[in-house]
Amino acid sequence: MRTLQSASLSPTAAAMPFDRLAAELDARRAAHLYRQHSLLDSPQGARVTVDGRELLNFCSNDYLGLANHPDIVAAAQAGAKRWGVGSGSAPLVAGHFSVHEAFEARAAAFVGKPAALSFVTGYMANLAVITALAGHGDAVFGDKLNHASLNDACQLSRATFRRFPHNDLAVLERLLTITPARNKLIVVDGVFSMDGDAAPLAELLRLAERFDAWVYVDDAHGFGVLGDGRGSLVAAGLDSPRLIYMATLGKAAGVAGAFVAAEQLVIDYLINFSRPYIYTTAAPPLLAEALLVSLDLIERESWRRERILEHVASLQGSLAGRGLMASMTSIQPLEVDSNKVALGLSAALREHGYWVAAIRPPTVPTPRLRIILSAAHSAGDVAKLGADLRQLLDRPLDQSPEQPA
Ligand SMILES: *Cc1c(COP(=O)(O)O)cnc(C)c1O
């Protein structure tokens, strides 16, 4: 009989699990799906230093150009002076500061909901709400293009999870008709993160009312941008207690974290039953100080949103008929034929001093460049990208620079 010790010391046995990991990584490389970090050595902005080189940045989700805003930086510094750095505890134990409370009240009022609750990240907020509101025996319905964190949350909820084709209300209606579940939750992105288009929120709410369901809207890409900055629900003119709203604060708001806004009853329920809320350390209070200033800027400086719209019109003009998807938001995806073309174009753009992400399956169903327009860009930045990208698209791929393996 082999002893436990000799089995665990056998070199081949020890190598086995490593071989499996290496083989899976090799397969990813072969499929042009291997992922690596780029190293930033400057703050976010229109121009960033990446792997030692300055690039014009069309990659980050800093839509309003607030990630390095001096007033927000100053608020964070003053916040650190006043509160220190760490929150020290989970929110229900000893980590919920008066400035967290002030931010939540301000955020709720801003999006027109009675109450709000803050979270350390949007990913956590999605896990928190969906696993609290739906469980075994319930049904959750998600759009096929929902963000990965929503899909993870729906799966972890242990409810029956059904996905409907993108924005397909007829299929959703059929699923709602046939489900035996009494507790039903419809889950969508307000603005879809990889296509830049919007969910049909008014129609979704009508279905929810007819079938007595909740609607959860993840507005990571609408908050700060649509509805005068107040997000997708305000933009659509919708106000219903069934609508539960989530905004992330690391994108347009330029800081970090997320908040959920809903009826007070829903917020009280989350505080009591949501494990991802209860069992994690609260965000540093200095971030809430920064976020209060960010909200002021989002509310006051509508020129940032107007500038994004001008950039969208400019890029759509430059790249009409060249694979640019019809999006009216900062997210401007350019569809291409293959992962290889996506990587080749991204690399060629980098040669020319631009930073544009190639997004590939499994993140998206079809490969694309995801161009992000920000209020931090000038009209000249966007015009230059449009012109250079048009030229690259006219060039056969094999003339483009060396592609990463
Ligand atoms: C970025 C994003 C999240 C996650 O938010 P974080 O605060 O980055 O964790 C959730 N949903 C969508 C649609 C996102 O784009």
XYZ file of C-alpha atoms and ligand atoms in Angstrom:
420
model
C 0.000 0.000 0.000
C 1.343 3.430 -0.922
C 1.742 5.656 2.039
C 0.210 9.111 1.950
C 3.684 10.566 2.223
C 5.175 8.767 -0.774
C 2.141 9.640 -2.900
C 2.389 13.335 -2.106
C 6.132 13.358 -2.734
C 6.011 11.576 -6.097
C 7.363 14.032 -8.681
C 4.915 12.944 -11.378
C 1.963 13.227 -9.044
C 3.178 16.665 -7.997
C 3.563 17.749 -11.621
C 0.111 16.607 -12.716
C -1.985 19.575 -11.627
C 0.627 21.968 -13.019
C 0.593 20.196 -16.391
C -3.129 20.690 -16.594
C -2.869 24.431 -15.906
C -0.030 24.796 -18.415
C -1.998 22.919 -21.084
C -5.037 25.150 -20.606
C -2.897 28.277 -20.840
C -1.219 26.944 -24.011
C -4.629 26.342 -25.546
C -5.595 29.946 -24.758
C -2.425 31.237 -26.420
C -3.089 29.124 -29.510
C -6.623 30.557 -29.740
C -5.364 34.151 -29.377
C -7.213 34.357 -26.075
C -4.304 34.644 -23.665
C -4.642 37.554 -21.234
C -1.931 39.702 -19.708
C -1.719 42.969 -17.812
C -0.609 46.229 -19.317
C 1.302 48.269 -16.784
C 0.110 51.829 -16.187
C 2.548 54.311 -14.784
C 0.410 57.458 -14.760
C -3.053 58.436 -13.573
C -6.048 57.731 -15.819
C -6.618 60.382 -18.456
C -6.689 60.995 -22.194
C -2.946 60.290 -22.227
C -1.479 57.540 -20.107
C 1.925 55.923 -19.738
C 1.590 52.218 -20.511
C 4.515 49.803 -20.419
C 6.836 52.808 -20.538
C 5.170 54.584 -23.477
C 2.720 57.471 -23.653
C -0.479 56.445 -25.427
C -3.731 58.151 -26.295
C -6.138 56.210 -24.111
C -9.385 54.845 -25.575
C -9.482 51.935 -23.152
C -10.643 53.016 -19.738
C -14.195 53.538 -18.457
C -13.391 56.960 -17.026
C -16.195 58.381 -19.184
C -16.370 61.821 -17.640
C -12.635 62.263 -17.091
C -13.042 62.401 -13.297
C -10.609 59.661 -12.205
C -7.833 62.199 -11.649
C -9.928 65.329 -11.008
C -8.101 67.663 -8.582
C -11.223 68.370 -6.472
C -11.902 64.659 -6.001
C -8.245 63.966 -5.225
C -8.324 66.786 -2.651
C -11.495 65.338 -1.087
C -9.815 61.928 -0.804
C -6.762 63.522 0.822
C -8.892 65.508 3.270
C -10.904 62.330 3.898
C -7.739 60.413 4.771
C -6.753 63.195 7.169
C -10.145 63.173 8.848
C -10.969 59.441 8.899
C -7.693 57.647 8.358
C -7.327 55.011 5.687
C -9.115 51.826 6.707
C -12.770 51.446 7.675
C -11.674 48.748 10.110
C -14.777 46.614 10.011
C -17.803 45.296 8.186
C -20.582 47.888 7.888
C -22.877 46.256 10.454
C -20.153 45.839 13.042
C -18.079 49.015 13.257
C -17.335 50.092 9.658
C -20.279 52.327 8.708
C -19.227 55.978 9.067
C -21.374 59.101 8.977
C -19.861 59.977 5.599
C -21.027 56.612 4.168
C -24.512 57.518 5.400
C -24.259 61.006 3.868
C -23.173 59.564 0.547
C -26.027 57.051 0.514
C -28.624 59.762 1.187
C -27.139 61.957 -1.546
C -26.938 59.087 -4.059
C -30.550 58.007 -3.419
C -31.835 61.563 -3.886
C -29.747 61.997 -7.037
C -31.280 58.987 -8.797
C -34.759 59.623 -7.367
C -35.088 56.626 -5.038
C -36.071 56.607 -1.358
C -32.922 54.870 -0.076
C -29.497 53.586 -1.066
C -26.800 51.269 0.211
C -23.123 51.394 -0.702
C -20.912 48.491 -1.718
C -17.186 48.021 -2.146
C -17.526 47.058 -5.827
C -20.217 46.639 -8.432
C -19.470 42.948 -8.637
C -20.276 42.639 -4.928
C -23.449 44.702 -5.286
C -24.703 42.382 -8.015
C -23.960 39.304 -5.916
C -25.542 40.956 -2.908
C -28.871 41.949 -4.439
C -29.500 38.988 -6.698
C -28.598 36.291 -4.162
C -30.705 38.082 -1.529
C -33.799 38.566 -3.674
C -33.801 35.198 -5.436
C -33.121 31.719 -4.140
C -34.080 28.105 -4.502
C -37.542 27.785 -6.111
C -37.446 31.323 -7.569
C -36.760 32.312 -11.175
C -34.238 34.794 -12.556
C -34.302 36.040 -16.163
C -31.204 37.634 -17.648
C -30.345 39.189 -21.003
C -27.775 37.147 -22.971
C -25.433 40.159 -23.087
C -25.557 40.881 -19.359
C -22.260 41.561 -17.617
C -20.358 38.536 -16.308
C -20.907 39.614 -12.701
C -24.688 39.493 -13.225
C -24.466 36.007 -14.706
C -22.324 34.842 -11.805
C -24.794 36.310 -9.331
C -27.779 34.684 -11.075
C -26.025 31.330 -11.055
C -24.987 31.608 -7.422
C -28.518 32.537 -6.348
C -29.650 28.900 -6.844
C -32.803 30.198 -8.499
C -33.756 28.797 -11.899
C -31.733 30.979 -14.260
C -33.062 31.584 -17.797
C -31.320 33.790 -20.333
C -33.175 35.488 -23.172
C -31.682 36.707 -26.482
C -30.457 40.287 -26.309
C -33.384 42.687 -25.716
C -35.849 40.020 -26.937
C -39.048 40.888 -25.090
C -41.106 38.190 -26.824
C -38.879 35.411 -25.505
C -38.799 36.999 -22.050
C -42.598 37.198 -22.057
C -42.831 33.507 -22.941
C -40.378 32.580 -20.161
C -42.389 34.648 -17.669
C -45.600 32.964 -18.837
C -44.370 29.404 -18.400
C -42.371 29.734 -15.181
C -43.962 28.032 -12.181
C -41.948 30.283 -9.826
C -43.869 32.886 -7.839
C -40.886 35.081 -7.043
C -39.426 36.406 -10.308
C -36.497 38.731 -10.965
C -35.592 40.255 -14.337
C -31.943 41.287 -14.547
C -30.425 43.588 -17.185
C -27.634 46.033 -17.872
C -29.053 49.558 -18.305
C -26.399 50.146 -20.990
C -24.757 46.964 -22.260
C -21.076 47.054 -21.493
C -19.724 45.601 -24.726
C -22.290 46.873 -27.261
C -23.105 50.264 -25.773
C -26.836 49.943 -26.469
C -29.642 50.339 -23.921
C -32.122 47.914 -22.395
C -35.816 48.534 -23.247
C -36.534 49.519 -19.658
C -40.101 50.803 -20.109
C -41.163 47.548 -21.793
C -39.325 45.468 -19.193
C -41.166 47.309 -16.436
C -44.501 46.680 -18.156
C -43.745 42.957 -18.299
C -42.646 43.018 -14.671
C -45.927 44.634 -13.645
C -47.953 42.119 -15.647
C -46.094 39.123 -14.205
C -45.463 40.587 -10.766
C -41.668 40.492 -11.072
C -38.777 42.656 -9.887
C -36.503 44.422 -12.367
C -32.859 44.854 -11.398
C -30.933 47.353 -13.517
C -27.124 47.342 -13.459
C -26.291 50.853 -14.667
C -22.495 50.642 -14.559
C -22.362 52.403 -17.949
C -25.391 54.671 -17.713
C -24.820 56.333 -14.361
C -23.074 59.695 -14.733
C -23.718 59.673 -18.464
C -27.443 59.285 -19.249
C -30.371 61.204 -17.758
C -28.270 64.283 -16.891
C -25.956 61.926 -15.059
C -28.758 60.397 -12.992
C -28.699 57.255 -15.076
C -30.838 55.022 -17.253
C -34.045 55.022 -15.185
C -34.192 58.811 -15.069
C -33.315 58.937 -18.783
C -36.254 56.625 -19.487
C -38.529 58.600 -17.127
C -39.285 55.479 -15.078
C -40.138 55.411 -11.428
C -41.501 52.231 -9.875
C -40.908 50.485 -6.551
C -40.257 47.283 -8.527
C -37.210 48.829 -10.174
C -34.026 48.222 -8.228
C -31.155 50.353 -9.422
C -27.426 49.690 -9.166
C -24.694 52.110 -10.215
C -20.981 51.452 -10.067
C -18.679 54.261 -9.003
C -15.366 53.260 -10.577
C -16.394 54.250 -14.111
C -18.065 57.613 -14.821
C -17.842 58.628 -11.150
C -14.071 58.140 -11.334
C -13.604 56.603 -7.868
C -14.544 53.070 -6.737
C -17.472 51.153 -5.317
C -21.166 50.959 -6.086
C -24.558 51.768 -4.661
C -27.954 50.128 -4.841
C -30.980 52.438 -4.754
C -34.475 51.167 -4.027
C -37.396 51.312 -1.611
C -36.357 51.542 2.052
C -37.883 48.094 2.617
C -35.612 46.558 -0.032
C -32.543 48.270 1.432
C -33.478 47.067 4.951
C -33.849 43.558 3.567
C -30.384 43.699 1.947
C -28.840 44.937 5.189
C -30.350 41.968 6.999
C -30.109 39.143 4.495
C -27.400 39.881 1.964
C -24.278 37.917 2.822
C -21.969 39.727 0.358
C -22.983 42.963 2.095
C -22.722 41.687 5.657
C -19.492 39.701 5.528
C -17.071 42.152 3.978
C -15.156 45.141 5.289
C -16.743 48.497 4.452
C -15.028 50.740 1.903
C -12.624 53.317 3.345
C -14.620 56.398 4.412
C -12.224 58.615 2.437
C -13.756 57.143 -0.715
C -17.214 58.321 0.363
C -15.743 61.832 0.772
C -14.341 61.614 -2.757
C -17.671 60.313 -4.059
C -19.648 63.220 -2.588
C -17.489 65.620 -4.610
C -17.761 63.384 -7.667
C -21.574 63.504 -7.422
C -21.429 67.321 -7.310
C -19.305 67.371 -10.463
C -21.571 64.857 -12.215
C -24.592 67.004 -11.374
C -23.058 70.379 -12.236
C -20.790 69.788 -15.195
C -23.129 68.775 -17.982
C -20.493 69.920 -20.495
C -18.770 66.587 -19.893
C -21.803 64.701 -21.226
C -22.224 67.112 -24.132
C -18.618 66.564 -25.090
C -19.076 62.786 -25.155
C -22.025 63.209 -27.540
C -19.877 65.360 -29.845
C -17.158 62.695 -29.796
C -19.701 59.969 -30.614
C -20.984 61.936 -33.620
C -17.417 62.538 -34.788
C -16.332 58.878 -34.573
C -19.566 57.603 -36.111
C -18.913 60.033 -38.981
C -15.307 58.850 -39.493
C -16.087 55.147 -39.347
C -19.526 54.921 -40.943
C -19.917 51.544 -42.655
C -16.655 50.203 -41.238
C -18.013 47.907 -38.549
C -18.668 50.502 -35.860
C -21.779 49.383 -33.995
C -24.676 51.845 -33.689
C -24.133 53.071 -30.152
C -24.983 56.505 -28.796
C -22.890 56.088 -25.650
C -19.190 56.327 -24.796
C -18.879 52.638 -25.650
C -18.134 52.450 -29.380
C -17.442 48.861 -30.421
C -15.915 48.110 -33.823
C -16.761 44.563 -34.892
C -14.069 42.562 -36.694
C -13.905 39.111 -38.295
C -11.695 37.205 -35.876
C -9.760 37.288 -32.621
C -6.623 37.545 -34.719
C -7.840 40.651 -36.544
C -8.928 42.208 -33.248
C -5.490 41.639 -31.738
C -3.742 42.743 -34.944
C -5.670 46.024 -35.055
C -5.154 46.678 -31.373
C -1.399 46.089 -31.809
C -1.253 48.277 -34.927
C -3.063 51.077 -33.104
C -0.588 50.759 -30.267
C 2.260 51.211 -32.785
C 0.567 54.442 -33.790
C 0.319 55.625 -30.178
C -3.281 54.610 -29.369
C -4.507 52.352 -26.626
C -7.632 50.473 -27.704
C -8.672 47.144 -26.206
C -9.367 44.043 -28.267
C -12.257 42.248 -26.560
C -12.691 38.595 -27.400
C -14.829 35.635 -26.447
C -15.705 34.526 -23.828
C -16.133 38.146 -22.669
C -18.217 38.872 -25.800
C -19.867 36.598 -28.386
C -17.953 38.189 -31.307
C -14.476 39.794 -31.385
C -14.263 43.560 -31.484
C -12.274 46.640 -30.633
C -13.915 48.425 -27.737
C -13.287 52.126 -28.214
C -14.169 54.272 -25.213
C -14.805 57.964 -25.710
C -14.363 60.205 -22.699
C -14.914 63.829 -21.786
C -11.153 63.804 -21.161
C -10.543 63.565 -24.943
C -10.319 66.611 -27.167
C -12.127 66.819 -30.507
C -8.673 66.487 -32.137
C -7.934 63.235 -30.267
C -11.109 61.625 -31.585
C -10.683 62.925 -35.143
C -7.115 61.582 -35.240
C -8.207 58.142 -34.037
C -10.996 58.047 -36.637
C -8.631 58.926 -39.491
C -5.841 56.524 -38.449
C -8.222 53.666 -37.773
C -9.816 54.130 -41.202
C -6.382 53.771 -42.792
C -5.569 50.648 -40.767
C -8.870 49.072 -41.755
C -8.026 49.610 -45.408
C -4.744 47.745 -45.007
C -4.654 43.949 -45.311
C -3.974 42.333 -41.978
C -0.699 40.661 -43.009
C 0.878 44.093 -43.460
C 0.092 45.083 -39.917
C 2.860 44.840 -37.343
C 3.869 41.656 -35.562
C 0.939 40.260 -33.643
C 1.279 38.924 -30.166
C 1.088 35.143 -30.063
C -17.751 47.104 -14.407
C -19.078 46.468 -14.286
C -19.482 45.842 -13.110
C -18.552 45.637 -11.963
O -18.377 46.807 -11.248
P -17.050 46.970 -10.385
O -17.321 48.116 -9.509
O -15.964 47.190 -11.362
O -16.889 45.673 -9.648
C -20.767 45.377 -13.009
N -21.608 45.475 -14.046
C -21.248 46.025 -15.207
C -22.243 46.121 -16.320
C -19.968 46.534 -15.366
O -19.598 47.056 -16.526
